């Protein structure tokens, strides 16, 4: 069982570069979310989706875009990377009302 | 809207002592509540969850939590701490049904001293 798969695991970007963090799940979950984890701030919700074609903003959406064309995939795009976006990013999927299953995370450094 | 407050960013207990990690939530709808654990350099793992029904919920590794609506709390307890319990713990809240948001607290780091 693959569960939630995130790629890449590590990434270094220069300020101003763009990139896409990939997330795929094979559990047919309706809900998918992206979080960033920073020391002392817990996990903060960036964007989330309740189904294919439906996305919404979370707590800290600025500087990030998402789309959900299929149930399985939920990529996160950084449009113009900034040092403030240095963080660990987690993708999660879950059924309605159920527990979230997390990927192993992407450690992103913006220099 | 939902929000979560975890009281105490660091908690230190001796091995064998009671573990108590505090979580208070705010929700405009009946909440679903979760506790997750994160070991260093790993993802998050579910400890337990409350959706409906019995307010005392038992989870893995001997942890349990009680939903108290009147206090808007969902504190996590374990009668006797083990060295392997040292980790970061997160409380999370979502609404029922078609509510996609799952909001996390700031986390509590549990240290277990020998």
PDB file of C-alpha atoms in Angstrom:
ATOM      1  CA  UNK A   1       0.000   0.000   0.000  1.00  0.00           C
ATOM      2  CA  UNK A   2       1.545   3.281  -1.120  1.00  0.00           C
ATOM      3  CA  UNK A   3      -0.875   5.560   0.784  1.00  0.00           C
ATOM      4  CA  UNK A   4       0.148   9.206   0.265  1.00  0.00           C
ATOM      5  CA  UNK A   5       3.255   9.783  -1.826  1.00  0.00           C
ATOM      6  CA  UNK A   6       5.047  13.126  -1.919  1.00  0.00           C
ATOM      7  CA  UNK A   7       7.886  14.106  -4.213  1.00  0.00           C
ATOM      8  CA  UNK A   8      10.536  15.352  -3.931  1.00  0.00           C
ATOM      9  CA  UNK A   9      11.716  14.660  -0.373  1.00  0.00           C
ATOM     10  CA  UNK A  10      14.230  17.504  -0.406  1.00  0.00           C
ATOM     11  CA  UNK A  11      14.523  20.617  -2.559  1.00  0.00           C
ATOM     12  CA  UNK A  12      16.640  23.746  -2.602  1.00  0.00           C
ATOM     13  CA  UNK A  13      15.357  26.721  -4.597  1.00  0.00           C
ATOM     14  CA  UNK A  14      16.689  30.141  -5.333  1.00  0.00           C
ATOM     15  CA  UNK A  15      14.539  33.145  -4.529  1.00  0.00           C
ATOM     16  CA  UNK A  16      12.159  33.810  -7.392  1.00  0.00           C
ATOM     17  CA  UNK A  17      12.183  30.293  -8.813  1.00  0.00           C
ATOM     18  CA  UNK A  18       8.965  28.339  -9.206  1.00  0.00           C
ATOM     19  CA  UNK A  19       8.344  24.680  -8.569  1.00  0.00           C
ATOM     20  CA  UNK A  20       5.618  22.103  -8.022  1.00  0.00           C
ATOM     21  CA  UNK A  21       5.418  19.724  -5.093  1.00  0.00           C
ATOM     22  CA  UNK A  22       3.699  16.530  -6.115  1.00  0.00           C
ATOM     23  CA  UNK A  23       1.197  14.583  -4.013  1.00  0.00           C
ATOM     24  CA  UNK A  24      -0.628  11.400  -4.957  1.00  0.00           C
ATOM     25  CA  UNK A  25      -2.888   9.094  -2.954  1.00  0.00           C
ATOM     26  CA  UNK A  26      -4.223   5.666  -3.823  1.00  0.00           C
ATOM     27  CA  UNK A  27      -6.957   5.359  -1.178  1.00  0.00           C
ATOM     28  CA  UNK A  28      -9.709   7.059  -3.200  1.00  0.00           C
ATOM     29  CA  UNK A  29     -10.089   9.730  -0.503  1.00  0.00           C
ATOM     30  CA  UNK A  30     -12.260  12.723  -1.354  1.00  0.00           C
ATOM     31  CA  UNK A  31     -10.368  15.226   0.782  1.00  0.00           C
ATOM     32  CA  UNK A  32      -6.780  16.305   0.260  1.00  0.00           C
ATOM     33  CA  UNK A  33      -4.799  19.063   1.961  1.00  0.00           C
ATOM     34  CA  UNK A  34      -1.426  20.742   2.025  1.00  0.00           C
ATOM     35  CA  UNK A  35       0.215  21.892   5.251  1.00  0.00           C
ATOM     36  CA  UNK A  36       3.445  23.581   6.139  1.00  0.00           C
ATOM     37  CA  UNK A  37       5.218  22.836   9.398  1.00  0.00           C
ATOM     38  CA  UNK A  38       7.416  25.428  11.053  1.00  0.00           C
ATOM     39  CA  UNK A  39       8.985  25.225  14.537  1.00  0.00           C
ATOM     40  CA  UNK A  40       6.578  26.344  17.244  1.00  0.00           C
ATOM     41  CA  UNK A  41       3.714  26.890  14.801  1.00  0.00           C
ATOM     42  CA  UNK A  42       2.385  23.406  14.327  1.00  0.00           C
ATOM     43  CA  UNK A  43       0.880  22.479  10.975  1.00  0.00           C
ATOM     44  CA  UNK A  44      -0.765  25.318   9.135  1.00  0.00           C
ATOM     45  CA  UNK A  45      -3.260  24.608   6.370  1.00  0.00           C
ATOM     46  CA  UNK A  46      -2.275  26.083   2.995  1.00  0.00           C
ATOM     47  CA  UNK A  47      -4.989  24.805   0.638  1.00  0.00           C
ATOM     48  CA  UNK A  48      -7.446  21.968   0.679  1.00  0.00           C
ATOM     49  CA  UNK A  49      -9.814  20.145  -1.663  1.00  0.00           C
ATOM     50  CA  UNK A  50     -13.051  18.274  -1.052  1.00  0.00           C
ATOM     51  CA  UNK A  51     -13.085  16.624  -4.461  1.00  0.00           C
ATOM     52  CA  UNK A  52     -11.848  16.797  -8.033  1.00  0.00           C
ATOM     53  CA  UNK A  53     -12.297  20.301  -9.401  1.00  0.00           C
ATOM     54  CA  UNK A  54     -12.932  21.841  -5.968  1.00  0.00           C
ATOM     55  CA  UNK A  55     -10.261  23.669  -3.989  1.00  0.00           C
ATOM     56  CA  UNK A  56     -10.294  26.280  -1.260  1.00  0.00           C
ATOM     57  CA  UNK A  57      -7.853  28.374   0.737  1.00  0.00           C
ATOM     58  CA  UNK A  58      -6.628  27.467   4.159  1.00  0.00           C
ATOM     59  CA  UNK A  59      -4.896  29.580   6.804  1.00  0.00           C
ATOM     60  CA  UNK A  60      -1.774  30.574   4.843  1.00  0.00           C
ATOM     61  CA  UNK A  61      -2.525  30.439   1.083  1.00  0.00           C
ATOM     62  CA  UNK A  62      -0.489  33.399  -0.173  1.00  0.00           C
ATOM     63  CA  UNK A  63       2.269  32.458  -2.613  1.00  0.00           C
ATOM     64  CA  UNK A  64       0.831  29.015  -3.347  1.00  0.00           C
ATOM     65  CA  UNK A  65      -1.534  27.615  -5.967  1.00  0.00           C
ATOM     66  CA  UNK A  66      -3.271  24.267  -6.197  1.00  0.00           C
ATOM     67  CA  UNK A  67      -5.491  22.379  -8.598  1.00  0.00           C
ATOM     68  CA  UNK A  68      -7.284  19.047  -8.372  1.00  0.00           C
ATOM     69  CA  UNK A  69      -7.993  17.535 -11.765  1.00  0.00           C
ATOM     70  CA  UNK A  70      -8.220  13.946 -10.482  1.00  0.00           C
ATOM     71  CA  UNK A  71      -9.124  12.307  -7.181  1.00  0.00           C
ATOM     72  CA  UNK A  72      -5.587  10.947  -6.852  1.00  0.00           C
ATOM     73  CA  UNK A  73      -3.399  14.006  -7.406  1.00  0.00           C
ATOM     74  CA  UNK A  74      -3.130  17.350  -5.626  1.00  0.00           C
ATOM     75  CA  UNK A  75      -0.011  19.303  -6.670  1.00  0.00           C
ATOM     76  CA  UNK A  76       1.126  22.430  -4.835  1.00  0.00           C
ATOM     77  CA  UNK A  77       2.762  25.176  -6.891  1.00  0.00           C
ATOM     78  CA  UNK A  78       5.085  27.835  -5.559  1.00  0.00           C
ATOM     79  CA  UNK A  79       4.847  30.698  -7.999  1.00  0.00           C
ATOM     80  CA  UNK A  80       7.913  32.744  -7.000  1.00  0.00           C
ATOM     81  CA  UNK A  81       9.774  31.217  -4.070  1.00  0.00           C
ATOM     82  CA  UNK A  82      10.711  33.392  -1.106  1.00  0.00           C
ATOM     83  CA  UNK A  83      12.921  32.600   1.908  1.00  0.00           C
ATOM     84  CA  UNK A  84       9.775  32.776   4.080  1.00  0.00           C
ATOM     85  CA  UNK A  85       8.575  29.643   2.292  1.00  0.00           C
ATOM     86  CA  UNK A  86      11.433  27.591   3.703  1.00  0.00           C
ATOM     87  CA  UNK A  87       9.557  24.888   5.576  1.00  0.00           C
ATOM     88  CA  UNK A  88       8.550  21.249   5.689  1.00  0.00           C
ATOM     89  CA  UNK A  89       5.478  20.574   3.571  1.00  0.00           C
ATOM     90  CA  UNK A  90       3.036  17.750   4.209  1.00  0.00           C
ATOM     91  CA  UNK A  91       0.284  16.476   1.987  1.00  0.00           C
ATOM     92  CA  UNK A  92      -2.619  14.582   3.544  1.00  0.00           C
ATOM     93  CA  UNK A  93      -5.709  12.770   2.346  1.00  0.00           C
ATOM     94  CA  UNK A  94      -8.765  11.605   4.262  1.00  0.00           C
ATOM     95  CA  UNK A  95     -12.359  10.480   3.827  1.00  0.00           C
ATOM     96  CA  UNK A  96     -15.116  12.842   5.074  1.00  0.00           C
ATOM     97  CA  UNK A  97     -15.058  12.870   8.887  1.00  0.00           C
ATOM     98  CA  UNK A  98     -12.190  10.424   8.980  1.00  0.00           C
ATOM     99  CA  UNK A  99      -8.550  10.458   9.942  1.00  0.00           C
ATOM    100  CA  UNK A 100      -5.923  12.078   7.764  1.00  0.00           C
ATOM    101  CA  UNK A 101      -3.131  10.054   6.222  1.00  0.00           C
ATOM    102  CA  UNK A 102       0.085  11.957   5.690  1.00  0.00           C
ATOM    103  CA  UNK A 103       2.922  11.761   3.261  1.00  0.00           C
ATOM    104  CA  UNK A 104       6.506  11.710   4.496  1.00  0.00           C
ATOM    105  CA  UNK A 105       7.006  15.404   3.816  1.00  0.00           C
ATOM    106  CA  UNK A 106       9.088  17.637   1.565  1.00  0.00           C
ATOM    107  CA  UNK A 107      11.852  19.687   3.145  1.00  0.00           C
ATOM    108  CA  UNK A 108      12.139  22.893   1.114  1.00  0.00           C
ATOM    109  CA  UNK A 109      14.887  25.468   1.494  1.00  0.00           C
ATOM    110  CA  UNK A 110      14.727  28.785  -0.358  1.00  0.00           C
ATOM    111  CA  UNK A 111      18.017  30.667  -0.542  1.00  0.00           C
TER     112      UNK A 111
ATOM    113  CA  UNK B   1     -14.688  28.300  11.889  1.00  0.00           C
ATOM    114  CA  UNK B   2     -12.488  25.955  13.857  1.00  0.00           C
ATOM    115  CA  UNK B   3      -9.348  26.573  15.895  1.00  0.00           C
ATOM    116  CA  UNK B   4      -7.211  24.635  18.350  1.00  0.00           C
ATOM    117  CA  UNK B   5      -5.075  25.741  21.284  1.00  0.00           C
ATOM    118  CA  UNK B   6      -2.575  23.400  22.887  1.00  0.00           C
ATOM    119  CA  UNK B   7      -1.501  24.620  26.302  1.00  0.00           C
ATOM    120  CA  UNK B   8       2.214  24.174  26.825  1.00  0.00           C
ATOM    121  CA  UNK B   9       4.658  23.847  23.941  1.00  0.00           C
ATOM    122  CA  UNK B  10       6.907  21.589  26.049  1.00  0.00           C
ATOM    123  CA  UNK B  11       5.924  19.074  28.710  1.00  0.00           C
ATOM    124  CA  UNK B  12       8.457  17.079  30.698  1.00  0.00           C
ATOM    125  CA  UNK B  13       7.576  14.029  32.797  1.00  0.00           C
ATOM    126  CA  UNK B  14       9.505  11.244  34.479  1.00  0.00           C
ATOM    127  CA  UNK B  15       9.253   7.707  33.175  1.00  0.00           C
ATOM    128  CA  UNK B  16       6.261   6.058  34.844  1.00  0.00           C
ATOM    129  CA  UNK B  17       4.504   9.345  35.599  1.00  0.00           C
ATOM    130  CA  UNK B  18       1.142  10.511  34.294  1.00  0.00           C
ATOM    131  CA  UNK B  19       1.140  12.209  30.914  1.00  0.00           C
ATOM    132  CA  UNK B  20      -1.375  15.051  30.423  1.00  0.00           C
ATOM    133  CA  UNK B  21      -1.362  17.085  27.217  1.00  0.00           C
ATOM    134  CA  UNK B  22      -3.975  19.808  27.005  1.00  0.00           C
ATOM    135  CA  UNK B  23      -6.095  20.746  24.009  1.00  0.00           C
ATOM    136  CA  UNK B  24      -8.925  23.265  23.785  1.00  0.00           C
ATOM    137  CA  UNK B  25     -10.879  23.830  20.611  1.00  0.00           C
ATOM    138  CA  UNK B  26     -13.258  26.312  19.110  1.00  0.00           C
ATOM    139  CA  UNK B  27     -15.846  25.181  16.607  1.00  0.00           C
ATOM    140  CA  UNK B  28     -19.108  26.605  15.312  1.00  0.00           C
ATOM    141  CA  UNK B  29     -20.343  23.091  14.506  1.00  0.00           C
ATOM    142  CA  UNK B  30     -20.129  19.793  16.445  1.00  0.00           C
ATOM    143  CA  UNK B  31     -16.435  18.976  16.208  1.00  0.00           C
ATOM    144  CA  UNK B  32     -14.512  15.948  15.155  1.00  0.00           C
ATOM    145  CA  UNK B  33     -11.316  15.813  17.228  1.00  0.00           C
ATOM    146  CA  UNK B  34      -8.027  14.039  16.669  1.00  0.00           C
ATOM    147  CA  UNK B  35      -4.667  13.512  18.344  1.00  0.00           C
ATOM    148  CA  UNK B  36      -1.608  12.784  16.209  1.00  0.00           C
ATOM    149  CA  UNK B  37       1.976  11.942  17.154  1.00  0.00           C
ATOM    150  CA  UNK B  38       5.102  12.818  15.203  1.00  0.00           C
ATOM    151  CA  UNK B  39       8.444  11.180  15.839  1.00  0.00           C
ATOM    152  CA  UNK B  40      11.598  12.987  14.665  1.00  0.00           C
ATOM    153  CA  UNK B  41      11.928  13.309  10.892  1.00  0.00           C
ATOM    154  CA  UNK B  42       8.725  11.370  10.279  1.00  0.00           C
ATOM    155  CA  UNK B  43       5.183  12.095   9.195  1.00  0.00           C
ATOM    156  CA  UNK B  44       2.174  12.173  11.498  1.00  0.00           C
ATOM    157  CA  UNK B  45       0.451   9.103  12.910  1.00  0.00           C
ATOM    158  CA  UNK B  46      -3.061   8.997  14.349  1.00  0.00           C
ATOM    159  CA  UNK B  47      -3.272   8.250  18.081  1.00  0.00           C
ATOM    160  CA  UNK B  48      -7.039   8.495  18.510  1.00  0.00           C
ATOM    161  CA  UNK B  49     -10.145  10.314  17.313  1.00  0.00           C
ATOM    162  CA  UNK B  50     -13.543  11.446  18.539  1.00  0.00           C
ATOM    163  CA  UNK B  51     -16.413  11.795  16.092  1.00  0.00           C
ATOM    164  CA  UNK B  52     -19.652  10.897  17.870  1.00  0.00           C
ATOM    165  CA  UNK B  53     -20.755   8.603  20.686  1.00  0.00           C
ATOM    166  CA  UNK B  54     -18.662   7.749  23.735  1.00  0.00           C
ATOM    167  CA  UNK B  55     -16.787  10.779  24.998  1.00  0.00           C
ATOM    168  CA  UNK B  56     -13.861   8.776  26.408  1.00  0.00           C
ATOM    169  CA  UNK B  57     -11.787   7.576  23.518  1.00  0.00           C
ATOM    170  CA  UNK B  58      -8.989   5.029  23.716  1.00  0.00           C
ATOM    171  CA  UNK B  59      -6.140   5.043  21.251  1.00  0.00           C
ATOM    172  CA  UNK B  60      -2.905   3.297  20.504  1.00  0.00           C
ATOM    173  CA  UNK B  61       0.063   2.932  22.864  1.00  0.00           C
ATOM    174  CA  UNK B  62      -2.098   3.304  25.992  1.00  0.00           C
ATOM    175  CA  UNK B  63      -3.266   6.853  25.290  1.00  0.00           C
ATOM    176  CA  UNK B  64      -6.796   8.063  25.826  1.00  0.00           C
ATOM    177  CA  UNK B  65      -8.675  11.365  25.599  1.00  0.00           C
ATOM    178  CA  UNK B  66     -11.983  12.671  26.864  1.00  0.00           C
ATOM    179  CA  UNK B  67     -14.247  15.014  24.913  1.00  0.00           C
ATOM    180  CA  UNK B  68     -15.768  17.579  27.272  1.00  0.00           C
ATOM    181  CA  UNK B  69     -18.204  19.774  25.404  1.00  0.00           C
ATOM    182  CA  UNK B  70     -18.861  22.084  28.373  1.00  0.00           C
ATOM    183  CA  UNK B  71     -15.138  22.820  28.655  1.00  0.00           C
ATOM    184  CA  UNK B  72     -14.436  22.672  24.884  1.00  0.00           C
ATOM    185  CA  UNK B  73     -11.526  20.385  25.722  1.00  0.00           C
ATOM    186  CA  UNK B  74     -10.004  17.158  24.433  1.00  0.00           C
ATOM    187  CA  UNK B  75      -7.030  16.491  26.704  1.00  0.00           C
ATOM    188  CA  UNK B  76      -4.740  13.528  26.043  1.00  0.00           C
ATOM    189  CA  UNK B  77      -3.621  11.301  28.913  1.00  0.00           C
ATOM    190  CA  UNK B  78      -1.549   8.217  29.567  1.00  0.00           C
ATOM    191  CA  UNK B  79      -1.274   6.741  33.063  1.00  0.00           C
ATOM    192  CA  UNK B  80       2.412   5.825  32.876  1.00  0.00           C
ATOM    193  CA  UNK B  81       4.934   7.445  30.530  1.00  0.00           C
ATOM    194  CA  UNK B  82       7.458   5.372  28.647  1.00  0.00           C
ATOM    195  CA  UNK B  83      10.710   6.590  27.131  1.00  0.00           C
ATOM    196  CA  UNK B  84       9.357   5.735  23.685  1.00  0.00           C
ATOM    197  CA  UNK B  85       6.532   8.274  24.174  1.00  0.00           C
ATOM    198  CA  UNK B  86       8.962  11.162  23.650  1.00  0.00           C
ATOM    199  CA  UNK B  87       7.682  12.900  20.520  1.00  0.00           C
ATOM    200  CA  UNK B  88       5.632  15.862  19.343  1.00  0.00           C
ATOM    201  CA  UNK B  89       1.873  15.651  19.766  1.00  0.00           C
ATOM    202  CA  UNK B  90      -0.733  17.533  17.790  1.00  0.00           C
ATOM    203  CA  UNK B  91      -4.412  18.082  18.475  1.00  0.00           C
ATOM    204  CA  UNK B  92      -6.656  18.739  15.456  1.00  0.00           C
ATOM    205  CA  UNK B  93     -10.292  19.677  14.837  1.00  0.00           C
ATOM    206  CA  UNK B  94     -12.620  19.448  11.881  1.00  0.00           C
ATOM    207  CA  UNK B  95     -16.318  19.805  11.350  1.00  0.00           C
ATOM    208  CA  UNK B  96     -18.574  16.866  10.527  1.00  0.00           C
ATOM    209  CA  UNK B  97     -19.770  15.866   7.092  1.00  0.00           C
ATOM    210  CA  UNK B  98     -18.534  17.730   4.065  1.00  0.00           C
ATOM    211  CA  UNK B  99     -16.123  20.019   5.903  1.00  0.00           C
ATOM    212  CA  UNK B 100     -12.751  19.717   4.266  1.00  0.00           C
ATOM    213  CA  UNK B 101     -10.725  21.734   6.764  1.00  0.00           C
ATOM    214  CA  UNK B 102      -8.675  19.895   9.391  1.00  0.00           C
ATOM    215  CA  UNK B 103      -7.024  22.478  11.657  1.00  0.00           C
ATOM    216  CA  UNK B 104      -4.061  21.667  13.897  1.00  0.00           C
ATOM    217  CA  UNK B 105      -2.788  23.138  17.119  1.00  0.00           C
ATOM    218  CA  UNK B 106       0.747  24.372  17.629  1.00  0.00           C
ATOM    219  CA  UNK B 107       1.987  21.067  18.996  1.00  0.00           C
ATOM    220  CA  UNK B 108       3.383  19.915  22.344  1.00  0.00           C
ATOM    221  CA  UNK B 109       6.792  18.322  22.644  1.00  0.00           C
ATOM    222  CA  UNK B 110       6.797  15.587  25.275  1.00  0.00           C
ATOM    223  CA  UNK B 111      10.092  14.857  27.004  1.00  0.00           C
ATOM    224  CA  UNK B 112      10.355  11.719  29.143  1.00  0.00           C
ATOM    225  CA  UNK B 113      13.130  11.665  31.714  1.00  0.00           C
ATOM    226  CA  UNK B 114      14.581   8.401  33.010  1.00  0.00           C
TER     227      UNK B 114
END
